[in-house]
PDB file of C-alpha atoms in Angstrom:
ATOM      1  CA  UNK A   1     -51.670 244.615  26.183  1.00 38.00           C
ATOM      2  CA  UNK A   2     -50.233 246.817  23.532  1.00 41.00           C
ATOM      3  CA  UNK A   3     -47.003 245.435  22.025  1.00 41.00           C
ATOM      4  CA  UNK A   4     -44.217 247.862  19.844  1.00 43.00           C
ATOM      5  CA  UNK A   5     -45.135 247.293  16.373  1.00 44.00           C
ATOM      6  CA  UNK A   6     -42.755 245.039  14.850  1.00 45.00           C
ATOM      7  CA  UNK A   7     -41.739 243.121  17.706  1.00 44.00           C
ATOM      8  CA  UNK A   8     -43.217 239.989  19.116  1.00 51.00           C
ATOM      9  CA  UNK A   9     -42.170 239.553  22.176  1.00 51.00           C
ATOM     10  CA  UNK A  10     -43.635 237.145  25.144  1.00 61.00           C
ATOM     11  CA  UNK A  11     -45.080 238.476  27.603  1.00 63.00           C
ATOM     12  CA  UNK A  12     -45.545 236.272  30.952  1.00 63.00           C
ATOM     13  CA  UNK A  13     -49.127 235.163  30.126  1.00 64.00           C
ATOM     14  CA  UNK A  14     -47.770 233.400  26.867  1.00 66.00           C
ATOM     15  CA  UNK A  15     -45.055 231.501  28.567  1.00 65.00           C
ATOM     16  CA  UNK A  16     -45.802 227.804  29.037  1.00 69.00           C
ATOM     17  CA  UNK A  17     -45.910 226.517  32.353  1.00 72.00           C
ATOM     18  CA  UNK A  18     -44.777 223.231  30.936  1.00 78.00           C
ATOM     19  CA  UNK A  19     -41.169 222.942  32.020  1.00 82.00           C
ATOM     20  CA  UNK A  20     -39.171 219.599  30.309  1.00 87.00           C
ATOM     21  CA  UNK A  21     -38.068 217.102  32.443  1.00 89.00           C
ATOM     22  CA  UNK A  22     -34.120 218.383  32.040  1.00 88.00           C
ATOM     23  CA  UNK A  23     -35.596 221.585  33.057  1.00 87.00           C
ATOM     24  CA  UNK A  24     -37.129 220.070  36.168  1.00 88.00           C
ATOM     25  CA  UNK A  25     -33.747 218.136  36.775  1.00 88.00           C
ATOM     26  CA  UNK A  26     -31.949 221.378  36.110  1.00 87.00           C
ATOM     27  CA  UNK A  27     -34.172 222.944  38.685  1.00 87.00           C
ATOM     28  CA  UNK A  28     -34.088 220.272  41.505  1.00 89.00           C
ATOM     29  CA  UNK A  29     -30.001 220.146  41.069  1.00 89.00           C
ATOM     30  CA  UNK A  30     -29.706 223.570  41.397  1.00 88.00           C
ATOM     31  CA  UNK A  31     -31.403 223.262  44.541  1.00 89.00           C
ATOM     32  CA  UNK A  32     -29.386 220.116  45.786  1.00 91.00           C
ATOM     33  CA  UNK A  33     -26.036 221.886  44.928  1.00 89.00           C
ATOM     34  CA  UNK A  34     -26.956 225.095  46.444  1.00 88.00           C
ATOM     35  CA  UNK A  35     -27.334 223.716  49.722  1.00 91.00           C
ATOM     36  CA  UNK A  36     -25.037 222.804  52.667  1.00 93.00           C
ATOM     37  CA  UNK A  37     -25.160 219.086  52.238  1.00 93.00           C
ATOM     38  CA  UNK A  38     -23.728 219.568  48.814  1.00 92.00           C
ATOM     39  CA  UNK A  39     -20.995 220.931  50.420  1.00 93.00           C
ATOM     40  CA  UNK A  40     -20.619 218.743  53.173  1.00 95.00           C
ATOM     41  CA  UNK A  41     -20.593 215.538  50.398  1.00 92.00           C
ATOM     42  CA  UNK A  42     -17.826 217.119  48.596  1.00 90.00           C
ATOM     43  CA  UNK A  43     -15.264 217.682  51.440  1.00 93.00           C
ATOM     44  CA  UNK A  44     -16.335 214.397  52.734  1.00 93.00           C
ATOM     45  CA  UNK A  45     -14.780 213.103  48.596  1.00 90.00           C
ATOM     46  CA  UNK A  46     -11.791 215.102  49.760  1.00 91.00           C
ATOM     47  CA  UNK A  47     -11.334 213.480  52.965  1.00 93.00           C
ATOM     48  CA  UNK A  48     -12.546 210.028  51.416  1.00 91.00           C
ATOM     49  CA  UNK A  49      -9.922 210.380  48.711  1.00 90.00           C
ATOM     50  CA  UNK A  50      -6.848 211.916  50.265  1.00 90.00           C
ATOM     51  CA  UNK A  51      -6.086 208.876  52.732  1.00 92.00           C
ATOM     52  CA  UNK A  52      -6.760 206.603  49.059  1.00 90.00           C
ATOM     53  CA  UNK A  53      -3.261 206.977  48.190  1.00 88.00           C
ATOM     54  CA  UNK A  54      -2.047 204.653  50.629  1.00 91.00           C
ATOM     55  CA  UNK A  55      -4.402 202.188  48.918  1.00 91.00           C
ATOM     56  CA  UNK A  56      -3.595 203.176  45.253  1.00 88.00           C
ATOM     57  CA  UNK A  57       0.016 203.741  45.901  1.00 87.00           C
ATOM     58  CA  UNK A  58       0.912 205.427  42.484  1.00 89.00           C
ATOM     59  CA  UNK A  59       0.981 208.937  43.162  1.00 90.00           C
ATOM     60  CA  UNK A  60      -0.319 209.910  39.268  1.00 92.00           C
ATOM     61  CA  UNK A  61      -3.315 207.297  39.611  1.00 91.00           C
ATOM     62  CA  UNK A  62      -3.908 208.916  42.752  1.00 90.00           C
ATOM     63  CA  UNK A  63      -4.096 212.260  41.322  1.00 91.00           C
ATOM     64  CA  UNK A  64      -5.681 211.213  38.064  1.00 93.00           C
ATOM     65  CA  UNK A  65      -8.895 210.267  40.186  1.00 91.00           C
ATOM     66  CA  UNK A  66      -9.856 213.136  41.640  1.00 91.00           C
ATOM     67  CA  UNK A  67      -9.003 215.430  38.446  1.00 93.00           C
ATOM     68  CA  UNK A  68     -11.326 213.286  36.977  1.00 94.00           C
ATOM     69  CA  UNK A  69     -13.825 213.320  39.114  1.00 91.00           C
ATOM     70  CA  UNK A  70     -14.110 216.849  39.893  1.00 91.00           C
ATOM     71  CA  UNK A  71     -13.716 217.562  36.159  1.00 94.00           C
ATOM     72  CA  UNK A  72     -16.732 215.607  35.591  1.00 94.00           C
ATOM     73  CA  UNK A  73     -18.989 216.981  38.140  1.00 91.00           C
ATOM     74  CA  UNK A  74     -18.170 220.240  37.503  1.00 92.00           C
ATOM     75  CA  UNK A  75     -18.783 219.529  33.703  1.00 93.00           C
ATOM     76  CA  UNK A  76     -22.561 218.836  34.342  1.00 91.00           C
ATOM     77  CA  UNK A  77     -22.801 221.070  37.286  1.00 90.00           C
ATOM     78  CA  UNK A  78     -21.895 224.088  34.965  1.00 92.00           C
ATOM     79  CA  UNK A  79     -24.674 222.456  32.126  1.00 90.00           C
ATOM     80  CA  UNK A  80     -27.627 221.818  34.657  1.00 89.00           C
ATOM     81  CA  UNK A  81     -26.756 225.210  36.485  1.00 89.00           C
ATOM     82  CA  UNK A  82     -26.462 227.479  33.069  1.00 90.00           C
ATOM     83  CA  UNK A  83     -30.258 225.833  31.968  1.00 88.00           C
ATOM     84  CA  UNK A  84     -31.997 227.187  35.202  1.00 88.00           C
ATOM     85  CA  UNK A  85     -29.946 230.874  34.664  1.00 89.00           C
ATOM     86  CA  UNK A  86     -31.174 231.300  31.215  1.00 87.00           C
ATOM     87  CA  UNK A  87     -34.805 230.038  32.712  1.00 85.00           C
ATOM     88  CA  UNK A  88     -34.657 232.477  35.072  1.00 87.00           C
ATOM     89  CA  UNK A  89     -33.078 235.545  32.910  1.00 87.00           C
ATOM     90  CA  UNK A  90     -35.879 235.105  30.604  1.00 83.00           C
ATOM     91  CA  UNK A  91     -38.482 234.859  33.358  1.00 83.00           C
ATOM     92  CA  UNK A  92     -37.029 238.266  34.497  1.00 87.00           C
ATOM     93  CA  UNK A  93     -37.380 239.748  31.212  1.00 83.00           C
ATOM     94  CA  UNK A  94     -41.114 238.550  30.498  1.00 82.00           C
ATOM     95  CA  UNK A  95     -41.884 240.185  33.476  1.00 84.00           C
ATOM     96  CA  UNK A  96     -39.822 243.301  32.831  1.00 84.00           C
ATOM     97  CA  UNK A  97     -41.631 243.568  29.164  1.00 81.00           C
ATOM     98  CA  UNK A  98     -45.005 243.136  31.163  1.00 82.00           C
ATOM     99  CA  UNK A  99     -43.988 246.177  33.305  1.00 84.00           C
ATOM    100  CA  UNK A 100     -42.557 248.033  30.338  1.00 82.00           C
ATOM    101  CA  UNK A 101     -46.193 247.803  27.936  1.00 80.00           C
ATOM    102  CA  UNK A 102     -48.374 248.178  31.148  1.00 82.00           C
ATOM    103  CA  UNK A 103     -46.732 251.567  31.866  1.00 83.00           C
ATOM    104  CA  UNK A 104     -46.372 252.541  28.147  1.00 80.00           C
ATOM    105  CA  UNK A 105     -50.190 252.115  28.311  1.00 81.00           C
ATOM    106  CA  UNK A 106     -50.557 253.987  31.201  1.00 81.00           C
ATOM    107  CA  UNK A 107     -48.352 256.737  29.801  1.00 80.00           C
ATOM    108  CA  UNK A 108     -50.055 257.210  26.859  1.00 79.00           C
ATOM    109  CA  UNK A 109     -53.881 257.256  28.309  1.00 81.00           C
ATOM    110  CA  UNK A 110     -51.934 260.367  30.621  1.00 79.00           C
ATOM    111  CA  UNK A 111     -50.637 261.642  27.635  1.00 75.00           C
ATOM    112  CA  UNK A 112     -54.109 261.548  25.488  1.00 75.00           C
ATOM    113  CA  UNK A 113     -55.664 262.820  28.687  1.00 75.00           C
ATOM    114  CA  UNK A 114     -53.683 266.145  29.211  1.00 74.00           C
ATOM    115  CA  UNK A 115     -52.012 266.322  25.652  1.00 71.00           C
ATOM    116  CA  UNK A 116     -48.583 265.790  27.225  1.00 64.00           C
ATOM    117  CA  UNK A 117     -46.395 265.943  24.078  1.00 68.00           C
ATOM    118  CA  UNK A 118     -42.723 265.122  26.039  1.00 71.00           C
ATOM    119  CA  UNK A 119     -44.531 262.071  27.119  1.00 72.00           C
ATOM    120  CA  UNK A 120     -45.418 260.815  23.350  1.00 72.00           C
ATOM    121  CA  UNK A 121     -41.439 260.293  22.955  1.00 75.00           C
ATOM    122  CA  UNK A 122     -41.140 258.632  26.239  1.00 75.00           C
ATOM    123  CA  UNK A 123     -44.034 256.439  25.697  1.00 75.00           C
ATOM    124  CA  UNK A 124     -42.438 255.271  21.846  1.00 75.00           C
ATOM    125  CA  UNK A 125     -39.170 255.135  23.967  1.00 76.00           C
ATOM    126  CA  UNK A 126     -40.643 252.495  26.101  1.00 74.00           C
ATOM    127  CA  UNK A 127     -42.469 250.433  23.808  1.00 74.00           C
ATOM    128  CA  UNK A 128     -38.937 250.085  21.544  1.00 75.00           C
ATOM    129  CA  UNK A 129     -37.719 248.770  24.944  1.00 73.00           C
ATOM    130  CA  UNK A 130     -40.149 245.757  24.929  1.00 72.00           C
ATOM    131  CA  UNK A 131     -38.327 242.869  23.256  1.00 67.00           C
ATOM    132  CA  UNK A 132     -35.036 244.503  22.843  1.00 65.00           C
ATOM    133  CA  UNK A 133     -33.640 241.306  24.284  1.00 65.00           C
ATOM    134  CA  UNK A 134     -34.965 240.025  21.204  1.00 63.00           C
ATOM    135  CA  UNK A 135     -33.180 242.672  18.899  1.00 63.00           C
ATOM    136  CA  UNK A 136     -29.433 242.502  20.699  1.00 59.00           C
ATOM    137  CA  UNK A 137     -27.218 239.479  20.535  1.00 52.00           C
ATOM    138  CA  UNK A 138     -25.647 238.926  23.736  1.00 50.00           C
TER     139      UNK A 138
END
């Protein structure tokens, strides 16, 4: 595969298949909280915790507990969830870059082939697009 000279960027035969294991816990709690028993825990918390203030009896305790508790779990939820986006965003791109250089290759064998000159622009066009993500700060 042909790469825009200048730029190295990776393409989804150099990415590792080798995944950490807080990106395999990312992965597996993004599947847990995605689902309906997720849900289902965290109104049973509510429904656990709401009666809990006959129990605890200071209305600011009571309070204090489930601030603290949802704070918290949302907290790591928002960690764990953000690692498998940014996984997944730059799984999109390696295979968008693969797409990009395939048909920049196939663009300029047409272009060689019929001496196409509009498509020599479109082909450098499309090879600067492989690894902008690289070149912009988001």
């Amino acid at each position: 595969m042909s790469i825009a000279e200048g730029s190295t960027p990776t393409m989804p035969s150099d990415v590792s298949r080798h995944l950490s294991a807080f990106d395999r816990f990312a992965g597996a709690a993004s599947k847990y909280v995605s689902r309906g028993t997720f849900f289902v825990m965290c109104v049973l918390l509510v429904l656990v915790w709401a009666p809990s203030f006959f129990i605890i009896g200071s209305l600011d305790t009571w309070q204090l507990i489930i601030n603290t508790a949802t704070t918290i779990v949302t907290f790591l939820l928002v960690a764990l969830l953000q690692n498998t986006q940014s996984r997944a965003d730059a799984a999109i791109q390696h295979k968008l870059n693969a797409i990009a250089d395939a048909l920049a290759d196939l663009m300029k064998q047409v272009s060689e082939d019929h001496d196409e000159k509009p498509l020599h622009t479109d082909v450098n066009e499309l090879r600067d697009a492989v690894g902008l993500e690289n070149k912009e700060s988001a």
